[in-house]
XYZ file of C-alpha atoms in Angstrom:
140
model
C -13.876 -82.693 -16.662
C -15.555 -84.938 -14.110
C -12.897 -85.386 -11.473
C -13.624 -85.360 -7.757
C -12.076 -86.052 -4.384
C -13.841 -87.603 -1.383
C -12.467 -87.240 2.150
C -12.194 -90.343 4.336
C -12.315 -90.676 8.101
C -8.732 -91.160 9.289
C -7.341 -90.949 12.837
C -4.064 -89.010 12.695
C -3.950 -88.149 9.027
C -6.004 -86.547 6.297
C -7.013 -89.000 3.581
C -9.123 -88.768 0.461
C -9.883 -90.767 -2.665
C -9.564 -89.157 -6.087
C -11.350 -90.152 -9.273
C -10.541 -88.513 -12.623
C -10.867 -88.969 -16.375
C -7.148 -88.434 -17.104
C -3.822 -88.615 -15.292
C -3.518 -84.812 -15.451
C -6.971 -84.430 -13.880
C -5.951 -86.904 -11.181
C -2.958 -84.713 -10.277
C -5.041 -81.520 -10.452
C -7.784 -82.965 -8.241
C -5.167 -84.284 -5.781
C -3.765 -80.737 -5.603
C -7.293 -79.440 -5.013
C -7.657 -81.898 -2.116
C -4.363 -80.637 -0.682
C -5.435 -76.986 -1.048
C -8.822 -77.631 0.581
C -7.008 -79.390 3.433
C -4.607 -76.550 4.220
C -6.425 -73.294 3.568
C -9.767 -71.957 4.702
C -9.612 -68.518 3.134
C -11.562 -67.573 0.036
C -9.572 -64.371 -0.427
C -6.952 -65.773 -2.774
C -5.486 -63.947 -5.740
C -2.615 -64.762 -8.048
C 0.485 -62.700 -7.342
C 3.085 -64.712 -9.233
C 3.783 -67.966 -11.053
C 6.078 -70.788 -9.948
C 7.313 -73.526 -12.251
C 7.604 -77.103 -10.996
C 9.628 -79.640 -12.996
C 9.886 -83.191 -11.600
C 11.080 -86.640 -12.644
C 10.298 -89.816 -10.729
C 10.518 -93.602 -10.922
C 6.740 -94.178 -10.768
C 3.495 -92.241 -11.156
C 2.889 -92.631 -7.425
C 6.286 -91.106 -6.631
C 5.577 -88.308 -9.105
C 2.291 -87.490 -7.361
C 3.866 -87.620 -3.893
C 6.770 -85.422 -5.050
C 4.379 -82.924 -6.664
C 2.214 -82.574 -3.568
C 5.266 -82.443 -1.294
C 6.700 -79.668 -3.496
C 3.587 -77.470 -3.156
C 3.568 -78.260 0.574
C 7.273 -77.279 0.807
C 6.520 -73.957 -0.905
C 3.858 -73.302 1.722
C 5.666 -74.420 4.875
C 9.199 -73.275 4.062
C 8.945 -70.528 1.442
C 5.604 -69.157 2.758
C 4.158 -69.242 -0.757
C 0.701 -70.728 -1.198
C -0.017 -72.445 -4.509
C -3.640 -71.494 -5.163
C -4.239 -72.914 -8.635
C -2.616 -74.673 -11.561
C -2.197 -72.670 -14.742
C -0.757 -75.573 -16.729
C 0.152 -79.167 -15.865
C 1.624 -81.852 -18.112
C 2.327 -85.405 -16.952
C 4.305 -87.697 -19.255
C 3.385 -91.241 -18.179
C 6.168 -92.802 -20.271
C 9.037 -90.572 -19.111
C 7.512 -90.147 -15.632
C 7.897 -86.383 -15.693
C 5.712 -83.527 -14.540
C 5.826 -79.903 -15.569
C 3.471 -77.464 -13.903
C 3.008 -73.733 -13.703
C 1.420 -72.863 -10.372
C -0.444 -69.665 -9.545
C 0.810 -68.509 -6.163
C 0.232 -65.980 -3.432
C 2.505 -65.072 -0.521
C 1.092 -65.880 2.889
C -0.492 -62.885 4.595
C -2.852 -62.143 7.486
C -5.928 -62.672 5.269
C -5.040 -66.296 4.510
C -6.387 -68.645 7.151
C -4.583 -71.979 7.309
C -6.496 -75.015 8.631
C -3.897 -77.776 8.890
C -0.149 -78.098 8.737
C 0.723 -81.067 6.601
C 4.054 -82.589 7.545
C 4.299 -84.805 4.496
C 2.440 -86.602 1.746
C 2.775 -90.339 2.327
C 2.917 -93.429 0.156
C 0.500 -95.154 2.563
C -2.211 -96.931 0.529
C -1.178 -95.016 -2.594
C -1.638 -96.834 -5.860
C -2.706 -95.097 -9.047
C -5.162 -97.316 -10.880
C -6.646 -97.009 -14.353
C -9.937 -98.884 -14.590
C -12.441 -98.570 -17.414
C -10.933 -95.286 -18.605
C -10.941 -93.672 -15.137
C -7.998 -92.998 -12.848
C -8.189 -93.602 -9.093
C -5.838 -92.933 -6.165
C -5.956 -92.595 -2.390
C -3.933 -89.683 -0.985
C -2.866 -89.604 2.667
C -1.281 -86.593 4.387
C 0.667 -86.912 7.647
C -0.441 -84.053 9.905
């Protein structure tokens, strides 16, 4: 796996570019960018699993919905998704199924930023020369 995310300078938002070898890696690395944006703590341990099952009208919408779902779990349910146990993206049916490793928020978890929403701003998933690329922008 040779995926990566690179943060960009952005005025009122958090933005980063993702490069990955597969669509699943693109989603996983985008999640990693989200996690690195919201949490500072290294004291994370899996307490439970949460299943996410989504359908969308485009891959971009699927990615936005996925990241907004993990953000919703954090901001509303006070459950931090800390890792992905399993993730399957069906590019034809535009579906995503993921099993997320989670931990309830506690005093040991230090949050850096509150993300209001994942945006569609500048988002376009591209497949060039066998690599997938996307820019992710969070409204903070």
